[in-house]
mmCIF file with all atom_site columns, C-alpha atoms in Angstrom:
data_model
loop_
_atom_site.group_PDB
_atom_site.id
_atom_site.type_symbol
_atom_site.label_atom_id
_atom_site.label_alt_id
_atom_site.label_comp_id
_atom_site.label_asym_id
_atom_site.label_entity_id
_atom_site.label_seq_id
_atom_site.pdbx_PDB_ins_code
_atom_site.Cartn_x
_atom_site.Cartn_y
_atom_site.Cartn_z
_atom_site.occupancy
_atom_site.B_iso_or_equiv
_atom_site.pdbx_formal_charge
_atom_site.auth_seq_id
_atom_site.auth_comp_id
_atom_site.auth_asym_id
_atom_site.auth_atom_id
_atom_site.pdbx_PDB_model_num
ATOM 1   C CA . MET A 1 1   ? -0.254  0.045   0.263   1.00 48.00 ? 1   MET A CA 1
ATOM 2   C CA . ARG A 1 2   ? 1.116   3.168   -0.770  1.00 50.00 ? 2   ARG A CA 1
ATOM 3   C CA . GLY A 1 3   ? 0.179   6.714   -0.322  1.00 52.00 ? 3   GLY A CA 1
ATOM 4   C CA . SER A 1 4   ? 1.548   10.627  -1.412  1.00 52.00 ? 4   SER A CA 1
ATOM 5   C CA . ARG A 1 5   ? 1.630   13.557  0.748   1.00 56.00 ? 5   ARG A CA 1
ATOM 6   C CA . ARG A 1 6   ? 0.972   16.549  -1.397  1.00 49.00 ? 6   ARG A CA 1
ATOM 7   C CA . GLY A 1 7   ? 1.128   20.329  0.084   1.00 39.00 ? 7   GLY A CA 1
ATOM 8   C CA . GLY A 1 8   ? -1.739  23.080  -0.260  1.00 37.00 ? 8   GLY A CA 1
ATOM 9   C CA . GLY A 1 9   ? -3.908  20.852  1.983   1.00 36.00 ? 9   GLY A CA 1
ATOM 10  C CA . SER A 1 10  ? -4.249  18.266  -0.268  1.00 34.00 ? 10  SER A CA 1
ATOM 11  C CA . PRO A 1 11  ? -4.154  14.523  0.893   1.00 39.00 ? 11  PRO A CA 1
ATOM 12  C CA . ARG A 1 12  ? -0.917  13.015  1.267   1.00 46.00 ? 12  ARG A CA 1
ATOM 13  C CA . GLY A 1 13  ? -1.386  9.686   -0.766  1.00 40.00 ? 13  GLY A CA 1
ATOM 14  C CA . ARG A 1 14  ? -2.577  6.323   -0.070  1.00 38.00 ? 14  ARG A CA 1
ATOM 15  C CA . PRO A 1 15  ? -0.010  2.230   1.954   1.00 38.00 ? 15  PRO A CA 1
ATOM 16  C CA . SER A 1 16  ? -0.472  2.215   0.555   1.00 41.00 ? 16  SER A CA 1
ATOM 17  C CA . PRO A 1 17  ? 1.016   5.832   2.772   1.00 30.00 ? 17  PRO A CA 1
ATOM 18  C CA . ARG A 1 18  ? 0.082   9.639   2.599   1.00 32.00 ? 18  ARG A CA 1
ATOM 19  C CA . GLY A 1 19  ? -2.332  11.569  0.675   1.00 31.00 ? 19  GLY A CA 1
ATOM 20  C CA . PRO A 1 20  ? -4.360  10.801  -2.612  1.00 31.00 ? 20  PRO A CA 1
ATOM 21  C CA . ALA A 1 21  ? -2.592  8.179   -4.493  1.00 32.00 ? 21  ALA A CA 1
ATOM 22  C CA . ARG A 1 22  ? -1.996  9.170   -8.284  1.00 31.00 ? 22  ARG A CA 1
ATOM 23  C CA . PRO A 1 23  ? -2.538  6.807   -11.232 1.00 30.00 ? 23  PRO A CA 1
ATOM 24  C CA . PRO A 1 24  ? -0.098  3.916   -11.777 1.00 34.00 ? 24  PRO A CA 1
ATOM 25  C CA . ARG A 1 25  ? 2.397   4.453   -14.490 1.00 38.00 ? 25  ARG A CA 1
ATOM 26  C CA . GLU A 1 26  ? 2.130   2.687   -17.557 1.00 41.00 ? 26  GLU A CA 1
ATOM 27  C CA . GLY A 1 27  ? 3.981   -0.826  -16.877 1.00 45.00 ? 27  GLY A CA 1
ATOM 28  C CA . ALA A 1 28  ? 4.020   -0.498  -13.244 1.00 43.00 ? 28  ALA A CA 1
ATOM 29  C CA . PRO A 1 29  ? 2.162   -2.320  -10.473 1.00 46.00 ? 29  PRO A CA 1
ATOM 30  C CA . ALA A 1 30  ? -0.642  -0.129  -9.027  1.00 43.00 ? 30  ALA A CA 1
ATOM 31  C CA . PRO A 1 31  ? -0.060  1.418   -5.402  1.00 44.00 ? 31  PRO A CA 1
ATOM 32  C CA . ILE A 1 32  ? -0.859  -0.454  -2.460  1.00 43.00 ? 32  ILE A CA 1
ATOM 33  C CA . ARG A 1 33  ? -3.756  0.512   -0.386  1.00 43.00 ? 33  ARG A CA 1
ATOM 34  C CA . GLU A 1 34  ? -3.354  -1.521  2.873   1.00 42.00 ? 34  GLU A CA 1
ATOM 35  C CA . THR A 1 35  ? -4.934  0.051   5.714   1.00 39.00 ? 35  THR A CA 1
ATOM 36  C CA . ALA A 1 36  ? -3.775  -2.727  8.160   1.00 37.00 ? 36  ALA A CA 1
ATOM 37  C CA . PRO A 1 37  ? -0.046  -3.321  9.260   1.00 37.00 ? 37  PRO A CA 1
ATOM 38  C CA . ALA A 1 38  ? 1.131   -6.497  7.432   1.00 41.00 ? 38  ALA A CA 1
ATOM 39  C CA . VAL A 1 39  ? 2.276   -9.771  9.478   1.00 41.00 ? 39  VAL A CA 1
ATOM 40  C CA . LEU A 1 40  ? 5.210   -10.496 7.371   1.00 41.00 ? 40  LEU A CA 1
ATOM 41  C CA . PRO A 1 41  ? 5.894   -14.552 7.251   1.00 43.00 ? 41  PRO A CA 1
ATOM 42  C CA . ALA A 1 42  ? 8.882   -15.867 8.024   1.00 43.00 ? 42  ALA A CA 1
ATOM 43  C CA . ALA A 1 43  ? 8.973   -17.532 4.702   1.00 44.00 ? 43  ALA A CA 1
ATOM 44  C CA . PHE A 1 44  ? 8.735   -14.239 2.841   1.00 51.00 ? 44  PHE A CA 1
ATOM 45  C CA . PRO A 1 45  ? 9.866   -11.592 5.503   1.00 53.00 ? 45  PRO A CA 1
ATOM 46  C CA . GLU A 1 46  ? 10.408  -9.141  2.516   1.00 64.00 ? 46  GLU A CA 1
ATOM 47  C CA . GLY A 1 47  ? 6.549   -9.293  1.572   1.00 81.00 ? 47  GLY A CA 1
ATOM 48  C CA . ILE A 1 48  ? 4.116   -6.741  1.479   1.00 85.00 ? 48  ILE A CA 1
ATOM 49  C CA . ARG A 1 49  ? 0.461   -7.906  1.826   1.00 86.00 ? 49  ARG A CA 1
ATOM 50  C CA . VAL A 1 50  ? -1.451  -6.971  -1.094  1.00 87.00 ? 50  VAL A CA 1
ATOM 51  C CA . ALA A 1 51  ? -4.424  -9.053  -0.851  1.00 91.00 ? 51  ALA A CA 1
ATOM 52  C CA . VAL A 1 52  ? -6.179  -11.456 1.384   1.00 94.00 ? 52  VAL A CA 1
ATOM 53  C CA . PHE A 1 53  ? -8.597  -14.538 0.282   1.00 96.00 ? 53  PHE A CA 1
ATOM 54  C CA . GLY A 1 54  ? -12.375 -14.605 1.165   1.00 96.00 ? 54  GLY A CA 1
ATOM 55  C CA . ARG A 1 55  ? -14.771 -17.693 0.858   1.00 96.00 ? 55  ARG A CA 1
ATOM 56  C CA . ALA A 1 56  ? -15.021 -19.892 -2.204  1.00 96.00 ? 56  ALA A CA 1
ATOM 57  C CA . HIS A 1 57  ? -16.928 -18.746 -4.803  1.00 96.00 ? 57  HIS A CA 1
ATOM 58  C CA . GLY A 1 58  ? -19.486 -21.350 -6.541  1.00 95.00 ? 58  GLY A CA 1
ATOM 59  C CA . VAL A 1 59  ? -18.180 -24.992 -6.885  1.00 95.00 ? 59  VAL A CA 1
ATOM 60  C CA . ARG A 1 60  ? -15.398 -24.571 -9.767  1.00 94.00 ? 60  ARG A CA 1
ATOM 61  C CA . GLY A 1 61  ? -12.484 -23.305 -7.410  1.00 96.00 ? 61  GLY A CA 1
ATOM 62  C CA . GLU A 1 62  ? -13.039 -19.696 -7.790  1.00 97.00 ? 62  GLU A CA 1
ATOM 63  C CA . VAL A 1 63  ? -12.580 -17.805 -4.645  1.00 97.00 ? 63  VAL A CA 1
ATOM 64  C CA . ARG A 1 64  ? -13.091 -14.483 -3.539  1.00 96.00 ? 64  ARG A CA 1
ATOM 65  C CA . LEU A 1 65  ? -10.352 -11.968 -2.724  1.00 96.00 ? 65  LEU A CA 1
ATOM 66  C CA . LYS A 1 66  ? -9.940  -8.499  -1.317  1.00 92.00 ? 66  LYS A CA 1
ATOM 67  C CA . ALA A 1 67  ? -7.639  -6.296  -2.927  1.00 89.00 ? 67  ALA A CA 1
ATOM 68  C CA . PHE A 1 68  ? -5.299  -3.607  -1.292  1.00 82.00 ? 68  PHE A CA 1
ATOM 69  C CA . THR A 1 69  ? -4.184  -2.196  -4.224  1.00 79.00 ? 69  THR A CA 1
ATOM 70  C CA . GLN A 1 70  ? -5.061  1.194   -5.864  1.00 73.00 ? 70  GLN A CA 1
ATOM 71  C CA . ASP A 1 71  ? -6.131  -0.911  -8.993  1.00 82.00 ? 71  ASP A CA 1
ATOM 72  C CA . PRO A 1 72  ? -7.899  -4.102  -7.745  1.00 87.00 ? 72  PRO A CA 1
ATOM 73  C CA . LEU A 1 73  ? -7.556  -5.785  -10.895 1.00 89.00 ? 73  LEU A CA 1
ATOM 74  C CA . ALA A 1 74  ? -3.556  -5.047  -10.984 1.00 86.00 ? 74  ALA A CA 1
ATOM 75  C CA . ILE A 1 75  ? -3.134  -7.695  -8.201  1.00 87.00 ? 75  ILE A CA 1
ATOM 76  C CA . ALA A 1 76  ? -1.250  -10.287 -10.622 1.00 86.00 ? 76  ALA A CA 1
ATOM 77  C CA . ASP A 1 77  ? 1.166   -7.239  -11.548 1.00 86.00 ? 77  ASP A CA 1
ATOM 78  C CA . TYR A 1 78  ? 2.645   -7.888  -8.155  1.00 88.00 ? 78  TYR A CA 1
ATOM 79  C CA . ALA A 1 79  ? 4.024   -11.709 -9.205  1.00 88.00 ? 79  ALA A CA 1
ATOM 80  C CA . PRO A 1 80  ? 5.348   -13.325 -8.030  1.00 91.00 ? 80  PRO A CA 1
ATOM 81  C CA . LEU A 1 81  ? 2.805   -13.917 -5.077  1.00 93.00 ? 81  LEU A CA 1
ATOM 82  C CA . ARG A 1 82  ? 2.654   -16.113 -2.110  1.00 92.00 ? 82  ARG A CA 1
ATOM 83  C CA . LEU A 1 83  ? 1.101   -17.073 1.078   1.00 93.00 ? 83  LEU A CA 1
ATOM 84  C CA . GLU A 1 84  ? 2.460   -16.606 4.522   1.00 87.00 ? 84  GLU A CA 1
ATOM 85  C CA . ASP A 1 85  ? 3.456   -20.243 4.273   1.00 87.00 ? 85  ASP A CA 1
ATOM 86  C CA . GLY A 1 86  ? 5.737   -19.320 1.244   1.00 87.00 ? 86  GLY A CA 1
ATOM 87  C CA . ARG A 1 87  ? 3.771   -21.083 -1.227  1.00 92.00 ? 87  ARG A CA 1
ATOM 88  C CA . THR A 1 88  ? 3.664   -19.222 -4.758  1.00 94.00 ? 88  THR A CA 1
ATOM 89  C CA . ILE A 1 89  ? 0.098   -18.376 -5.717  1.00 95.00 ? 89  ILE A CA 1
ATOM 90  C CA . VAL A 1 90  ? -0.336  -17.882 -9.645  1.00 95.00 ? 90  VAL A CA 1
ATOM 91  C CA . ILE A 1 91  ? -3.632  -16.201 -10.231 1.00 96.00 ? 91  ILE A CA 1
ATOM 92  C CA . GLU A 1 92  ? -4.970  -17.162 -13.947 1.00 95.00 ? 92  GLU A CA 1
ATOM 93  C CA . ALA A 1 93  ? -8.045  -14.766 -13.851 1.00 95.00 ? 93  ALA A CA 1
ATOM 94  C CA . LEU A 1 94  ? -9.911  -12.083 -12.026 1.00 95.00 ? 94  LEU A CA 1
ATOM 95  C CA . ARG A 1 95  ? -13.227 -10.281 -12.073 1.00 94.00 ? 95  ARG A CA 1
ATOM 96  C CA . LEU A 1 96  ? -14.970 -8.057  -9.817  1.00 93.00 ? 96  LEU A CA 1
ATOM 97  C CA . ALA A 1 97  ? -17.491 -9.743  -7.419  1.00 93.00 ? 97  ALA A CA 1
ATOM 98  C CA . PRO A 1 98  ? -21.040 -9.001  -8.811  1.00 88.00 ? 98  PRO A CA 1
ATOM 99  C CA . GLY A 1 99  ? -22.790 -6.296  -6.240  1.00 82.00 ? 99  GLY A CA 1
ATOM 100 C CA . ALA A 1 100 ? -19.721 -5.751  -4.075  1.00 66.00 ? 100 ALA A CA 1
ATOM 101 C CA . ALA A 1 101 ? -17.329 -2.958  -3.495  1.00 83.00 ? 101 ALA A CA 1
ATOM 102 C CA . PRO A 1 102 ? -14.605 -2.221  -5.914  1.00 84.00 ? 102 PRO A CA 1
ATOM 103 C CA . ASP A 1 103 ? -12.106 -3.990  -4.109  1.00 87.00 ? 103 ASP A CA 1
ATOM 104 C CA . LEU A 1 104 ? -13.609 -7.404  -3.993  1.00 93.00 ? 104 LEU A CA 1
ATOM 105 C CA . LEU A 1 105 ? -12.907 -9.768  -6.600  1.00 95.00 ? 105 LEU A CA 1
ATOM 106 C CA . ILE A 1 106 ? -13.597 -13.202 -7.840  1.00 96.00 ? 106 ILE A CA 1
ATOM 107 C CA . ALA A 1 107 ? -9.903  -15.000 -8.517  1.00 96.00 ? 107 ALA A CA 1
ATOM 108 C CA . ARG A 1 108 ? -9.564  -18.383 -10.257 1.00 97.00 ? 108 ARG A CA 1
ATOM 109 C CA . VAL A 1 109 ? -5.899  -19.736 -9.219  1.00 97.00 ? 109 VAL A CA 1
ATOM 110 C CA . ALA A 1 110 ? -3.848  -22.106 -10.846 1.00 96.00 ? 110 ALA A CA 1
ATOM 111 C CA . GLY A 1 111 ? -4.218  -25.355 -9.335  1.00 96.00 ? 111 GLY A CA 1
ATOM 112 C CA . VAL A 1 112 ? -7.595  -24.775 -7.536  1.00 97.00 ? 112 VAL A CA 1
ATOM 113 C CA . THR A 1 113 ? -10.504 -26.574 -9.061  1.00 96.00 ? 113 THR A CA 1
ATOM 114 C CA . ASP A 1 114 ? -12.990 -27.403 -6.778  1.00 96.00 ? 114 ASP A CA 1
ATOM 115 C CA . ARG A 1 115 ? -14.718 -25.777 -3.901  1.00 97.00 ? 115 ARG A CA 1
ATOM 116 C CA . ASN A 1 116 ? -12.751 -27.532 -1.237  1.00 96.00 ? 116 ASN A CA 1
ATOM 117 C CA . ALA A 1 117 ? -9.382  -26.173 -2.810  1.00 96.00 ? 117 ALA A CA 1
ATOM 118 C CA . ALA A 1 118 ? -10.592 -22.699 -2.636  1.00 97.00 ? 118 ALA A CA 1
ATOM 119 C CA . GLU A 1 119 ? -11.969 -23.244 0.766   1.00 97.00 ? 119 GLU A CA 1
ATOM 120 C CA . ALA A 1 120 ? -8.573  -23.990 1.924   1.00 96.00 ? 120 ALA A CA 1
ATOM 121 C CA . LEU A 1 121 ? -7.164  -20.531 0.690   1.00 96.00 ? 121 LEU A CA 1
ATOM 122 C CA . ALA A 1 122 ? -9.819  -18.465 3.099   1.00 96.00 ? 122 ALA A CA 1
ATOM 123 C CA . ARG A 1 123 ? -8.456  -15.604 5.342   1.00 94.00 ? 123 ARG A CA 1
ATOM 124 C CA . LYS A 1 124 ? -5.075  -16.480 3.711   1.00 94.00 ? 124 LYS A CA 1
ATOM 125 C CA . ALA A 1 125 ? -3.215  -13.401 2.996   1.00 92.00 ? 125 ALA A CA 1
ATOM 126 C CA . LEU A 1 126 ? -1.034  -12.585 -0.345  1.00 93.00 ? 126 LEU A CA 1
ATOM 127 C CA . PHE A 1 127 ? 2.062   -11.143 -0.257  1.00 91.00 ? 127 PHE A CA 1
ATOM 128 C CA . ALA A 1 128 ? 4.243   -9.302  -2.941  1.00 90.00 ? 128 ALA A CA 1
ATOM 129 C CA . PRO A 1 129 ? 8.178   -8.950  -3.156  1.00 89.00 ? 129 PRO A CA 1
ATOM 130 C CA . ARG A 1 130 ? 8.731   -5.496  -1.834  1.00 83.00 ? 130 ARG A CA 1
ATOM 131 C CA . GLU A 1 131 ? 10.794  -4.145  -4.816  1.00 82.00 ? 131 GLU A CA 1
ATOM 132 C CA . ARG A 1 132 ? 7.551   -4.678  -7.274  1.00 82.00 ? 132 ARG A CA 1
ATOM 133 C CA . VAL A 1 133 ? 5.595   -2.708  -4.646  1.00 76.00 ? 133 VAL A CA 1
ATOM 134 C CA . ALA A 1 134 ? 8.480   -0.407  -4.650  1.00 71.00 ? 134 ALA A CA 1
ATOM 135 C CA . SER A 1 135 ? 8.775   0.196   -8.170  1.00 72.00 ? 135 SER A CA 1
ATOM 136 C CA . ALA A 1 136 ? 5.114   1.486   -7.902  1.00 61.00 ? 136 ALA A CA 1
ATOM 137 C CA . GLN A 1 137 ? 6.232   4.123   -5.845  1.00 56.00 ? 137 GLN A CA 1
ATOM 138 C CA . GLY A 1 138 ? 8.311   5.569   -8.261  1.00 58.00 ? 138 GLY A CA 1
ATOM 139 C CA . GLU A 1 139 ? 10.720  7.822   -7.445  1.00 56.00 ? 139 GLU A CA 1
ATOM 140 C CA . ASP A 1 140 ? 8.415   10.442  -5.752  1.00 60.00 ? 140 ASP A CA 1
ATOM 141 C CA . PRO A 1 141 ? 9.815   11.783  -2.323  1.00 62.00 ? 141 PRO A CA 1
ATOM 142 C CA . ASP A 1 142 ? 6.851   12.434  -1.180  1.00 62.00 ? 142 ASP A CA 1
ATOM 143 C CA . SER A 1 143 ? 5.145   8.751   -1.435  1.00 66.00 ? 143 SER A CA 1
ATOM 144 C CA . PHE A 1 144 ? 5.490   5.981   1.044   1.00 77.00 ? 144 PHE A CA 1
ATOM 145 C CA . LEU A 1 145 ? 4.406   2.308   1.844   1.00 79.00 ? 145 LEU A CA 1
ATOM 146 C CA . VAL A 1 146 ? 1.824   2.099   4.635   1.00 79.00 ? 146 VAL A CA 1
ATOM 147 C CA . ALA A 1 147 ? 3.853   -0.987  5.694   1.00 79.00 ? 147 ALA A CA 1
ATOM 148 C CA . ASP A 1 148 ? 7.032   1.458   6.341   1.00 84.00 ? 148 ASP A CA 1
ATOM 149 C CA . LEU A 1 149 ? 4.831   3.986   8.295   1.00 90.00 ? 149 LEU A CA 1
ATOM 150 C CA . ILE A 1 150 ? 3.071   1.474   10.786  1.00 90.00 ? 150 ILE A CA 1
ATOM 151 C CA . GLY A 1 151 ? 5.090   1.880   14.115  1.00 93.00 ? 151 GLY A CA 1
ATOM 152 C CA . LEU A 1 152 ? 6.962   4.896   13.409  1.00 95.00 ? 152 LEU A CA 1
ATOM 153 C CA . ALA A 1 153 ? 7.384   7.300   16.559  1.00 96.00 ? 153 ALA A CA 1
ATOM 154 C CA . VAL A 1 154 ? 5.332   10.231  16.651  1.00 96.00 ? 154 VAL A CA 1
ATOM 155 C CA . GLU A 1 155 ? 6.810   13.861  17.512  1.00 95.00 ? 155 GLU A CA 1
ATOM 156 C CA . ASP A 1 156 ? 5.544   17.351  17.868  1.00 93.00 ? 156 ASP A CA 1
ATOM 157 C CA . GLU A 1 157 ? 7.421   20.378  16.169  1.00 92.00 ? 157 GLU A CA 1
ATOM 158 C CA . ALA A 1 158 ? 9.225   20.754  19.621  1.00 91.00 ? 158 ALA A CA 1
ATOM 159 C CA . GLY A 1 159 ? 10.599  17.167  19.547  1.00 92.00 ? 159 GLY A CA 1
ATOM 160 C CA . MET A 1 160 ? 8.221   16.086  22.243  1.00 93.00 ? 160 MET A CA 1
ATOM 161 C CA . PRO A 1 161 ? 6.926   12.152  22.169  1.00 94.00 ? 161 PRO A CA 1
ATOM 162 C CA . VAL A 1 162 ? 3.093   12.249  20.860  1.00 94.00 ? 162 VAL A CA 1
ATOM 163 C CA . GLY A 1 163 ? 2.825   8.337   20.405  1.00 94.00 ? 163 GLY A CA 1
ATOM 164 C CA . ARG A 1 164 ? 2.963   6.042   17.819  1.00 95.00 ? 164 ARG A CA 1
ATOM 165 C CA . ILE A 1 165 ? 1.357   5.185   14.210  1.00 95.00 ? 165 ILE A CA 1
ATOM 166 C CA . VAL A 1 166 ? -0.717  2.017   14.142  1.00 92.00 ? 166 VAL A CA 1
ATOM 167 C CA . ALA A 1 167 ? -2.793  2.167   11.401  1.00 89.00 ? 167 ALA A CA 1
ATOM 168 C CA . VAL A 1 168 ? -3.352  4.495   8.329   1.00 86.00 ? 168 VAL A CA 1
ATOM 169 C CA . PRO A 1 169 ? -6.831  4.108   7.338   1.00 82.00 ? 169 PRO A CA 1
ATOM 170 C CA . ASP A 1 170 ? -8.867  5.967   4.691   1.00 76.00 ? 170 ASP A CA 1
ATOM 171 C CA . PHE A 1 171 ? -12.461 6.185   5.565   1.00 78.00 ? 171 PHE A CA 1
ATOM 172 C CA . GLY A 1 172 ? -13.400 7.758   2.141   1.00 68.00 ? 172 GLY A CA 1
ATOM 173 C CA . ALA A 1 173 ? -12.179 11.211  2.737   1.00 71.00 ? 173 ALA A CA 1
ATOM 174 C CA . GLY A 1 174 ? -8.488  10.241  2.240   1.00 76.00 ? 174 GLY A CA 1
ATOM 175 C CA . ASP A 1 175 ? -5.452  8.830   4.360   1.00 82.00 ? 175 ASP A CA 1
ATOM 176 C CA . LEU A 1 176 ? -5.235  9.257   7.951   1.00 88.00 ? 176 LEU A CA 1
ATOM 177 C CA . ILE A 1 177 ? -2.670  8.311   10.334  1.00 91.00 ? 177 ILE A CA 1
ATOM 178 C CA . GLU A 1 178 ? -3.988  6.502   13.729  1.00 93.00 ? 178 GLU A CA 1
ATOM 179 C CA . ILE A 1 179 ? -1.736  7.333   16.546  1.00 93.00 ? 179 ILE A CA 1
ATOM 180 C CA . ALA A 1 180 ? -1.608  5.303   20.001  1.00 93.00 ? 180 ALA A CA 1
ATOM 181 C CA . PRO A 1 181 ? -0.911  8.322   22.467  1.00 93.00 ? 181 PRO A CA 1
ATOM 182 C CA . THR A 1 182 ? 2.259   7.719   24.652  1.00 92.00 ? 182 THR A CA 1
ATOM 183 C CA . ALA A 1 183 ? 0.116   8.800   27.679  1.00 89.00 ? 183 ALA A CA 1
ATOM 184 C CA . GLY A 1 184 ? -2.432  6.073   26.829  1.00 89.00 ? 184 GLY A CA 1
ATOM 185 C CA . GLY A 1 185 ? -5.878  6.404   26.081  1.00 88.00 ? 185 GLY A CA 1
ATOM 186 C CA . PRO A 1 186 ? -8.119  6.263   22.838  1.00 90.00 ? 186 PRO A CA 1
ATOM 187 C CA . THR A 1 187 ? -6.284  6.665   19.540  1.00 91.00 ? 187 THR A CA 1
ATOM 188 C CA . ILE A 1 188 ? -6.231  9.985   17.774  1.00 90.00 ? 188 ILE A CA 1
ATOM 189 C CA . TYR A 1 189 ? -6.665  10.432  13.648  1.00 91.00 ? 189 TYR A CA 1
ATOM 190 C CA . LEU A 1 190 ? -5.080  13.154  11.673  1.00 91.00 ? 190 LEU A CA 1
ATOM 191 C CA . PRO A 1 191 ? -5.144  13.546  8.234   1.00 90.00 ? 191 PRO A CA 1
ATOM 192 C CA . PHE A 1 192 ? -2.155  12.547  6.242   1.00 89.00 ? 192 PHE A CA 1
ATOM 193 C CA . ARG A 1 193 ? -1.503  15.755  4.624   1.00 88.00 ? 193 ARG A CA 1
ATOM 194 C CA . GLU A 1 194 ? 1.460   17.853  4.958   1.00 89.00 ? 194 GLU A CA 1
ATOM 195 C CA . ALA A 1 195 ? -0.064  20.538  6.723   1.00 89.00 ? 195 ALA A CA 1
ATOM 196 C CA . PHE A 1 196 ? -0.569  18.191  9.757   1.00 91.00 ? 196 PHE A CA 1
ATOM 197 C CA . VAL A 1 197 ? 2.287   15.874  9.095   1.00 93.00 ? 197 VAL A CA 1
ATOM 198 C CA . PRO A 1 198 ? 5.381   18.066  7.952   1.00 93.00 ? 198 PRO A CA 1
ATOM 199 C CA . VAL A 1 199 ? 8.001   15.390  8.451   1.00 93.00 ? 199 VAL A CA 1
ATOM 200 C CA . VAL A 1 200 ? 8.203   11.785  7.511   1.00 93.00 ? 200 VAL A CA 1
ATOM 201 C CA . ASP A 1 201 ? 11.660  10.463  8.171   1.00 92.00 ? 201 ASP A CA 1
ATOM 202 C CA . ILE A 1 202 ? 11.234  6.652   7.557   1.00 89.00 ? 202 ILE A CA 1
ATOM 203 C CA . ALA A 1 203 ? 14.985  6.103   8.077   1.00 89.00 ? 203 ALA A CA 1
ATOM 204 C CA . GLY A 1 204 ? 14.923  7.721   11.347  1.00 93.00 ? 204 GLY A CA 1
ATOM 205 C CA . GLY A 1 205 ? 11.973  6.179   12.797  1.00 95.00 ? 205 GLY A CA 1
ATOM 206 C CA . ARG A 1 206 ? 9.858   9.112   13.198  1.00 95.00 ? 206 ARG A CA 1
ATOM 207 C CA . VAL A 1 207 ? 6.895   11.719  11.966  1.00 95.00 ? 207 VAL A CA 1
ATOM 208 C CA . VAL A 1 208 ? 6.869   15.067  13.167  1.00 95.00 ? 208 VAL A CA 1
ATOM 209 C CA . VAL A 1 209 ? 2.849   16.157  13.215  1.00 93.00 ? 209 VAL A CA 1
ATOM 210 C CA . ARG A 1 210 ? 1.248   19.626  14.051  1.00 90.00 ? 210 ARG A CA 1
ATOM 211 C CA . GLY A 1 211 ? -2.361  19.737  16.101  1.00 78.00 ? 211 GLY A CA 1
ATOM 212 C CA . ALA A 1 212 ? -2.255  16.364  17.990  1.00 77.00 ? 212 ALA A CA 1
ATOM 213 C CA . GLU A 1 213 ? -2.103  17.917  21.188  1.00 72.00 ? 213 GLU A CA 1
ATOM 214 C CA . GLU A 1 214 ? -5.312  20.129  20.531  1.00 70.00 ? 214 GLU A CA 1
ATOM 215 C CA . MET A 1 215 ? -6.886  16.855  19.388  1.00 65.00 ? 215 MET A CA 1
ATOM 216 C CA . MET A 1 216 ? -6.397  15.047  22.570  1.00 63.00 ? 216 MET A CA 1
ATOM 217 C CA . ARG A 1 217 ? -7.374  17.862  24.684  1.00 57.00 ? 217 ARG A CA 1
ATOM 218 C CA . PRO A 1 218 ? -10.252 17.340  26.314  1.00 53.00 ? 218 PRO A CA 1
ATOM 219 C CA . ALA A 1 219 ? -13.113 20.128  24.766  1.00 46.00 ? 219 ALA A CA 1
ATOM 220 C CA . ARG A 1 220 ? -14.728 22.515  26.784  1.00 49.00 ? 220 ARG A CA 1
ATOM 221 C CA . PRO A 1 221 ? -18.816 22.058  27.051  1.00 50.00 ? 221 PRO A CA 1
ATOM 222 C CA . ASP A 1 222 ? -19.054 25.132  24.894  1.00 54.00 ? 222 ASP A CA 1
ATOM 223 C CA . GLU A 1 223 ? -16.433 24.530  22.466  1.00 46.00 ? 223 GLU A CA 1
ATOM 224 C CA . GLU A 1 224 ? -16.969 23.076  18.968  1.00 52.00 ? 224 GLU A CA 1
ATOM 225 C CA . PRO A 1 225 ? -14.736 20.052  17.875  1.00 48.00 ? 225 PRO A CA 1
ATOM 226 C CA . PRO A 1 226 ? -11.639 21.113  15.834  1.00 49.00 ? 226 PRO A CA 1
ATOM 227 C CA . GLU A 1 227 ? -11.892 21.357  12.146  1.00 56.00 ? 227 GLU A CA 1
ATOM 228 C CA . LEU A 1 228 ? -9.802  18.693  10.099  1.00 54.00 ? 228 LEU A CA 1
ATOM 229 C CA . ASP A 1 229 ? -8.877  20.925  6.950   1.00 56.00 ? 229 ASP A CA 1
ATOM 230 C CA . GLU A 1 230 ? -6.216  22.576  8.740   1.00 55.00 ? 230 GLU A CA 1
ATOM 231 C CA . PRO A 1 231 ? -4.239  22.015  11.986  1.00 54.00 ? 231 PRO A CA 1
ATOM 232 C CA . PRO A 1 232 ? -5.832  23.224  15.097  1.00 51.00 ? 232 PRO A CA 1
ATOM 233 C CA . GLU A 1 233 ? -4.247  26.427  16.341  1.00 53.00 ? 233 GLU A CA 1
ATOM 234 C CA . THR A 1 234 ? -3.316  25.492  20.001  1.00 50.00 ? 234 THR A CA 1
ATOM 235 C CA . THR A 1 235 ? -4.135  27.273  23.016  1.00 47.00 ? 235 THR A CA 1
ATOM 236 C CA . PRO A 1 236 ? -1.906  28.051  25.789  1.00 46.00 ? 236 PRO A CA 1
#
């Protein structure tokens, strides 16, 4: 999953990780849109989760697949794909599941020819090589893999610890970072935009945010909740 952060208040991209994702480049896999940290299997430690199998579809071996790519039908472009146990999966055909969300597909997998074999794939994640996923990211320095954002330390602009990123969800209005506060309590959400997240330092293991303190401060009874279009002004 990837996203990209843009200035001027625009979203930072999508796992995959900051702001609205751009259209995939010709000849490159689509960016990843995963919204939860991948569980990296020991058999495939450099893998990035790109999809997960669902229930069997029909009796001829087809199976539902939930994609985490910007273009769900581009899953096969990330080949070789593997399961958590290291087995290689070859997707022979994909189509959108009828009447479902655009990230839900019907897949035909090589060697899976009946319902029992399809059911054996249920809830198994598909992983793609990191280098294949990174090729979708291109050279954009403002584009990130969600898997690289999960777990980063969160600091304010004074260098004080705020918490840690635990997820990068998108509920329909663009990427957010979900932060587990250092002091405990409920997680908080900030838009993954440059106005709110001015620094993303993957190598240093941290991001710098604006407005988190205001989001965590208990609201006064007569106070309106802060808007998320711009960072809230801090109060003394």
